[in-house]
mmCIF file of C-alpha atoms in Angstrom:
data_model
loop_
_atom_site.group_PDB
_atom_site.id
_atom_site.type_symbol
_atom_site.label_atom_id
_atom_site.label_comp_id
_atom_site.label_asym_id
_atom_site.label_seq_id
_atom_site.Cartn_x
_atom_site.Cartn_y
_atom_site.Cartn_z
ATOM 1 C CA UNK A 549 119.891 -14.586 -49.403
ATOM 2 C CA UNK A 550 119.097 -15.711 -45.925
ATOM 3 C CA UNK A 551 115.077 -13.755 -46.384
ATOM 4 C CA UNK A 552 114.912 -15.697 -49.677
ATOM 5 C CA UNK A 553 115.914 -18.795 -48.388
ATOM 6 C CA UNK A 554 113.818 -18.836 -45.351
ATOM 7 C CA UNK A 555 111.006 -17.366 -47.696
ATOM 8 C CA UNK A 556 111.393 -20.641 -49.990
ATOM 9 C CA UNK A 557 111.550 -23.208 -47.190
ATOM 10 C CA UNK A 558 108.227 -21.680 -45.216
ATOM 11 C CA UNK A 559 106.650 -21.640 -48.485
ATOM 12 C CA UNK A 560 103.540 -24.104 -48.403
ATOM 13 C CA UNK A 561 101.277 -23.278 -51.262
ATOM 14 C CA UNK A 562 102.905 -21.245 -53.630
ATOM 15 C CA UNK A 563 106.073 -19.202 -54.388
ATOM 16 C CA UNK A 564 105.600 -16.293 -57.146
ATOM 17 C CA UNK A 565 108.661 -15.275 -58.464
ATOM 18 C CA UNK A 566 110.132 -12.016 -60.517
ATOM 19 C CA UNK A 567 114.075 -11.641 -60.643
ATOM 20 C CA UNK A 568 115.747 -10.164 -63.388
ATOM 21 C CA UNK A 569 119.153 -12.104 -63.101
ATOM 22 C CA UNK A 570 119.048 -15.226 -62.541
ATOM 23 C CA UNK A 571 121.945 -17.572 -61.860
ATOM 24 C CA UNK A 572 120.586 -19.546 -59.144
ATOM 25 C CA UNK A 573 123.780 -20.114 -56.665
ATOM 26 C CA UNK A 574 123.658 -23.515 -55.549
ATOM 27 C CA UNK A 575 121.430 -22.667 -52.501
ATOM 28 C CA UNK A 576 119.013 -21.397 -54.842
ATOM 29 C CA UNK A 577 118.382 -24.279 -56.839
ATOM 30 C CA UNK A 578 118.163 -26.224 -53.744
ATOM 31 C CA UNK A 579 115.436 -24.236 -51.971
ATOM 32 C CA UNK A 580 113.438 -23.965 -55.276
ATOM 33 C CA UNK A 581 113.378 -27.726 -55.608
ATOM 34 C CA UNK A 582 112.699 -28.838 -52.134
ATOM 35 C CA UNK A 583 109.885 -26.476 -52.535
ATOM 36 C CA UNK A 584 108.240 -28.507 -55.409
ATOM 37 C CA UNK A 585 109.007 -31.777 -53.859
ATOM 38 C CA UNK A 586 106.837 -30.778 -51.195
ATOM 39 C CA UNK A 587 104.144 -29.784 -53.880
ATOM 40 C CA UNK A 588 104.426 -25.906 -53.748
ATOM 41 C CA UNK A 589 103.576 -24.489 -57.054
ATOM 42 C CA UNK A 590 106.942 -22.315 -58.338
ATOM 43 C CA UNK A 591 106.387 -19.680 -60.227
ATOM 44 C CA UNK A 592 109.891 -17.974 -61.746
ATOM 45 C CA UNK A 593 109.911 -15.284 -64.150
ATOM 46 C CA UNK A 594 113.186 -13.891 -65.103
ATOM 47 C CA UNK A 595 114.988 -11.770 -68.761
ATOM 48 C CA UNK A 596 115.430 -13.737 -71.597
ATOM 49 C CA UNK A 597 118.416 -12.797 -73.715
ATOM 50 C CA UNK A 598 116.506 -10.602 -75.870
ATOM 51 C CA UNK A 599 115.383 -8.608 -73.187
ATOM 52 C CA UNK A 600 117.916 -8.588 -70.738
ATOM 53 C CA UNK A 601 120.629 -5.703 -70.694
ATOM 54 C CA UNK A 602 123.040 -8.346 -70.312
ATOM 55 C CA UNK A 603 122.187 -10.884 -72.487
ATOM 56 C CA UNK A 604 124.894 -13.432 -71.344
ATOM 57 C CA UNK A 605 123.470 -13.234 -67.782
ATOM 58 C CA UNK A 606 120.567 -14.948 -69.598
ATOM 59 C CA UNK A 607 122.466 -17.654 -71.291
ATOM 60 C CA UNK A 608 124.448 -18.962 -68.061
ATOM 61 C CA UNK A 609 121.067 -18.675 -66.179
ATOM 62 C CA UNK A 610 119.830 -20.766 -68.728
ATOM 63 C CA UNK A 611 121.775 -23.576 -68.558
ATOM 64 C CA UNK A 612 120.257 -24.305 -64.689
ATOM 65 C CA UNK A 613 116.264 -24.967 -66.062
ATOM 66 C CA UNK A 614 116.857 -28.358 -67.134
ATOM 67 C CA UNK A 615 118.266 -29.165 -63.700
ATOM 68 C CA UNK A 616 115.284 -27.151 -61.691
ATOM 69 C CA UNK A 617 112.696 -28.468 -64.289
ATOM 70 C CA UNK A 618 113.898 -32.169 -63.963
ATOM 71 C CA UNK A 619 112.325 -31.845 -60.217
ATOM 72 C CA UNK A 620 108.897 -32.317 -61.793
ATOM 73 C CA UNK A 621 109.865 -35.378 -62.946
ATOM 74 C CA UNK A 622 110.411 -36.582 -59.000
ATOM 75 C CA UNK A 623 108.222 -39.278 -57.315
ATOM 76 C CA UNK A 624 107.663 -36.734 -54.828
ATOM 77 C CA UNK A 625 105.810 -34.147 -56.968
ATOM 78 C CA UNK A 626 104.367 -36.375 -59.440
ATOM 79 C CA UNK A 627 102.812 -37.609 -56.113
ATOM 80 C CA UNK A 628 101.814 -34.169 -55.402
ATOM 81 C CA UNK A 629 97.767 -33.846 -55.828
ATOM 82 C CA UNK A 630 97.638 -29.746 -55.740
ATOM 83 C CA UNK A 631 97.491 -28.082 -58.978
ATOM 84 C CA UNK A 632 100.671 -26.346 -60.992
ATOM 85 C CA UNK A 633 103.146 -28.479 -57.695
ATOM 86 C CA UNK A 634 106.676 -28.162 -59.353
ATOM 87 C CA UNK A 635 108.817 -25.427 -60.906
ATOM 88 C CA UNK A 636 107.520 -23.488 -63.666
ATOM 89 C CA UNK A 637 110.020 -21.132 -65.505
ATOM 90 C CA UNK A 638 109.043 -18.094 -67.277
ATOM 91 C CA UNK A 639 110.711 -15.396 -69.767
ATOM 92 C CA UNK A 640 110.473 -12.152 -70.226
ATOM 93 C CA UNK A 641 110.112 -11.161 -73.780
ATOM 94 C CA UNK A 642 108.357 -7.892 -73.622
ATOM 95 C CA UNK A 643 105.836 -8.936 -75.611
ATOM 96 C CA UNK A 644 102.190 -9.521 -75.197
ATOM 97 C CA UNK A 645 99.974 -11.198 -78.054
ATOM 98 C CA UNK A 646 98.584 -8.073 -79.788
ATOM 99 C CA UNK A 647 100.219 -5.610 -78.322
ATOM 100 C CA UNK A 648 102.154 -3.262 -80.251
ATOM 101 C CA UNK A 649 104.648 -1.926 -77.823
ATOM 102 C CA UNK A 650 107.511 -3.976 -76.993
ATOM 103 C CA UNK A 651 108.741 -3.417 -73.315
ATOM 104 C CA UNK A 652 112.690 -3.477 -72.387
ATOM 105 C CA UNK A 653 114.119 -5.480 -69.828
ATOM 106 C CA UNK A 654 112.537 -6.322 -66.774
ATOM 107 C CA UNK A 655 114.162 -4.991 -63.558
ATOM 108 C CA UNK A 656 111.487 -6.934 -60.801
ATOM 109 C CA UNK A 657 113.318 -8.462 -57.380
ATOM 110 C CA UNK A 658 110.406 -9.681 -55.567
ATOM 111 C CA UNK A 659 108.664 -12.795 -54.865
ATOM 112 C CA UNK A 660 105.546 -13.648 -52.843
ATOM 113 C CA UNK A 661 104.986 -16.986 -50.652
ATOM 114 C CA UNK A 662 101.585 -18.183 -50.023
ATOM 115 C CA UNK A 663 99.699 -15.054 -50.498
ATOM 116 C CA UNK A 664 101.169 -13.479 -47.440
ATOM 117 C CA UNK A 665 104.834 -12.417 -47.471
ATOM 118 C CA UNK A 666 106.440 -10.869 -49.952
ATOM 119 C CA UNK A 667 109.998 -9.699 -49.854
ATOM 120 C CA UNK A 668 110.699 -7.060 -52.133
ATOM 121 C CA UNK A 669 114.652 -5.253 -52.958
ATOM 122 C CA UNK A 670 117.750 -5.465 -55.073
ATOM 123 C CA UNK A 671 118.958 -8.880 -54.605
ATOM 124 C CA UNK A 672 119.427 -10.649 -57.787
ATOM 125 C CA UNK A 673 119.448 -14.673 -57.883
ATOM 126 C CA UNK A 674 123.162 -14.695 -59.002
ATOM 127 C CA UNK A 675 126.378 -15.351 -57.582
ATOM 128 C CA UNK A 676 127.285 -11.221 -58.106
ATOM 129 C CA UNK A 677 124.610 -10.412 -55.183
ATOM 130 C CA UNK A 678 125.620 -13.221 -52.530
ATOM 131 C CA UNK A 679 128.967 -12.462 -52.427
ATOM 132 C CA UNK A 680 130.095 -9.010 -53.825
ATOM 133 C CA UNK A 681 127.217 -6.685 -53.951
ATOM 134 C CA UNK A 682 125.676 -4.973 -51.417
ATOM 135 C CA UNK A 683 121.663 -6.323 -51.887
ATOM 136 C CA UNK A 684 118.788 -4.933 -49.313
ATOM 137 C CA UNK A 685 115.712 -6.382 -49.343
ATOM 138 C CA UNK A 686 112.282 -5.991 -46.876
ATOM 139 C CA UNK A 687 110.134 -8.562 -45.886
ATOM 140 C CA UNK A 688 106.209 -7.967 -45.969
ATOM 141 C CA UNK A 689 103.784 -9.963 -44.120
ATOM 142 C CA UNK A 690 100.613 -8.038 -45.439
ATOM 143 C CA UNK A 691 98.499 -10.033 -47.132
ATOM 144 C CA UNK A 692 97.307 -6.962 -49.450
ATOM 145 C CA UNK A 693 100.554 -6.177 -50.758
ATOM 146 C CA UNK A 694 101.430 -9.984 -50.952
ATOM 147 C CA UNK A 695 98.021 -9.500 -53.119
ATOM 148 C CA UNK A 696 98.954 -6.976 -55.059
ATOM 149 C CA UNK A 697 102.463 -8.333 -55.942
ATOM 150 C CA UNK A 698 101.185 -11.810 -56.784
ATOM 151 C CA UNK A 699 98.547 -10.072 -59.621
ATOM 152 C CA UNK A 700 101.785 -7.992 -60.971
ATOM 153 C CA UNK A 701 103.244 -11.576 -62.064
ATOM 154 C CA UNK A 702 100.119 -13.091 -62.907
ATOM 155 C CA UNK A 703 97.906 -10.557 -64.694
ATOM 156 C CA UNK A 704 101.191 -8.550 -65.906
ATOM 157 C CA UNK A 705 104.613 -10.547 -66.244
ATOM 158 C CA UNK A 706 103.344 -13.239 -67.304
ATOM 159 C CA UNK A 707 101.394 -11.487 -70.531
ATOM 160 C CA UNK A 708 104.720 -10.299 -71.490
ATOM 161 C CA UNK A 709 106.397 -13.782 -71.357
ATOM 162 C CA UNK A 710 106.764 -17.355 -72.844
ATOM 163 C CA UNK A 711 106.932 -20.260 -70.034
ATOM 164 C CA UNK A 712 109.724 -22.245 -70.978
ATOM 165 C CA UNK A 713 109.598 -26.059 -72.151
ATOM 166 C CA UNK A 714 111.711 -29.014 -70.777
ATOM 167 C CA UNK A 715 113.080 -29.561 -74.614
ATOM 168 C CA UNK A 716 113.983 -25.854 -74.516
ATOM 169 C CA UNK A 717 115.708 -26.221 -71.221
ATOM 170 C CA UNK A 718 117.447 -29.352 -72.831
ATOM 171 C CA UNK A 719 118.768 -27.144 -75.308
ATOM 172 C CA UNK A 720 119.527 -24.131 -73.500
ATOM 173 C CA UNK A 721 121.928 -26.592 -71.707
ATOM 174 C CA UNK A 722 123.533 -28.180 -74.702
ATOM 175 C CA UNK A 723 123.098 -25.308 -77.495
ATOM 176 C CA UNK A 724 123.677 -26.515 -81.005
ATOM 177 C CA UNK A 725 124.275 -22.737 -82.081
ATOM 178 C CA UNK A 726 127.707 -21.997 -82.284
ATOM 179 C CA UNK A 727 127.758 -18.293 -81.914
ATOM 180 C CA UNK A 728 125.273 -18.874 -78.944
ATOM 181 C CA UNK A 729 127.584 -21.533 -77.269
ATOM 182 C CA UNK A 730 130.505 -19.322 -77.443
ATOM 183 C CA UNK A 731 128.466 -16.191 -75.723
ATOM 184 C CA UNK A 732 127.184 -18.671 -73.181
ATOM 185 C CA UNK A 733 130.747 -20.114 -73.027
ATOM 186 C CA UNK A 734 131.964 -16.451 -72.511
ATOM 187 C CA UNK A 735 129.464 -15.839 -69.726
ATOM 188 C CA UNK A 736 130.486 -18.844 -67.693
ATOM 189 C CA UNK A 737 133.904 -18.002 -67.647
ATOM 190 C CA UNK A 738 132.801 -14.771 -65.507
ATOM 191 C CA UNK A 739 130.052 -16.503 -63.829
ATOM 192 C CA UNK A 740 131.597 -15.671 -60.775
ATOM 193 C CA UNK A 741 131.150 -12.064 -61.426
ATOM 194 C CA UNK A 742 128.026 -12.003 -63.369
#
């Protein structure tokens, strides 16, 4: 958490994100938004429920875009004058536009800062990995692999995903589904744990 967090708040340019479960602990969410508001593009791509061995890690993850897309609403990065400044949230449905195959559930923990660091390991952006698992993670500060990562979620992840709206985010939140809401409802209750 600590690498992440520093990671986030050194962050000048650009943060490229893959994490398979994400439940962004409170810290989280605050690093990713002061990030925007100082006009670094955010890049997140994590499961959907479709893809995601557990589904109702999804859902509960869910219900935190509306609050991390809101930030792009801010005076500070509508300010911003550098392209893509704010969060962008992305979802793995492992599925790219006529491809045939459909790919399972991604399993990335990386991110990249600025083209230069990358931190690469198990830590997942949920409350499970700050406070009961045992996460490692290594920080890189080799601008080739930072290179190298950065295509991955460009020229790779992001084929086989969807960015996510602010009206989806809206409903993620507040689902109208009932079956949905209870799963979501379900997964909260064990947040915690997730």
């Amino acid at each position: 958490l600590q690498a992440y967090l520093k990671m986030f708040t050194a962050a000048k340019e650009e943060l490229l994100i893959a994490n398979a479960y994400f439940v962004p602990t409170p810290a989280i969410a605050a690093a990713l938004k002061d990030a925007a508001k100082r006009c670094v593009a955010v890049t997140l791509v994590t499961n959907s429920p479709e893809t995601n061995d557990l589904p109702e890690i999804s859902m509960v993850g869910r219900g935190y875009y509306k609050d991390l897309l809101t930030v792009n609403q801010s005076t500070e990065v509508k300010a911003c004058t550098k392209p893509n400044a704010g969060i962008r949230i992305w979802e793995w449905i492992g599925r790219s536009e006529g491809d045939p195959v459909q790919q399972g559930t991604m399993h990335s923990k990386f991110a990249v800062a600025d083209g230069r660091v990358s931190l690469v390991g198990s830590y997942n952006f949920d409350p499970r990995s700050e406070r009961l698992n045992s996460e490692t993670g290594l920080v890189f500060e080799q601008e080739s692999l930072a290179a190298e990562l950065a295509a991955w979620i460009v020229e790779q992840d992001l084929q086989y995903s969807r960015q996510v709206t602010e009206m989806e985010a809206a409903e993620f939140e507040d689902p109208e589904d009932v079956i949905y809401r209870f799963r979501k409802e379900i997964g909260q209750f064990f947040e915690g744990e997730l």
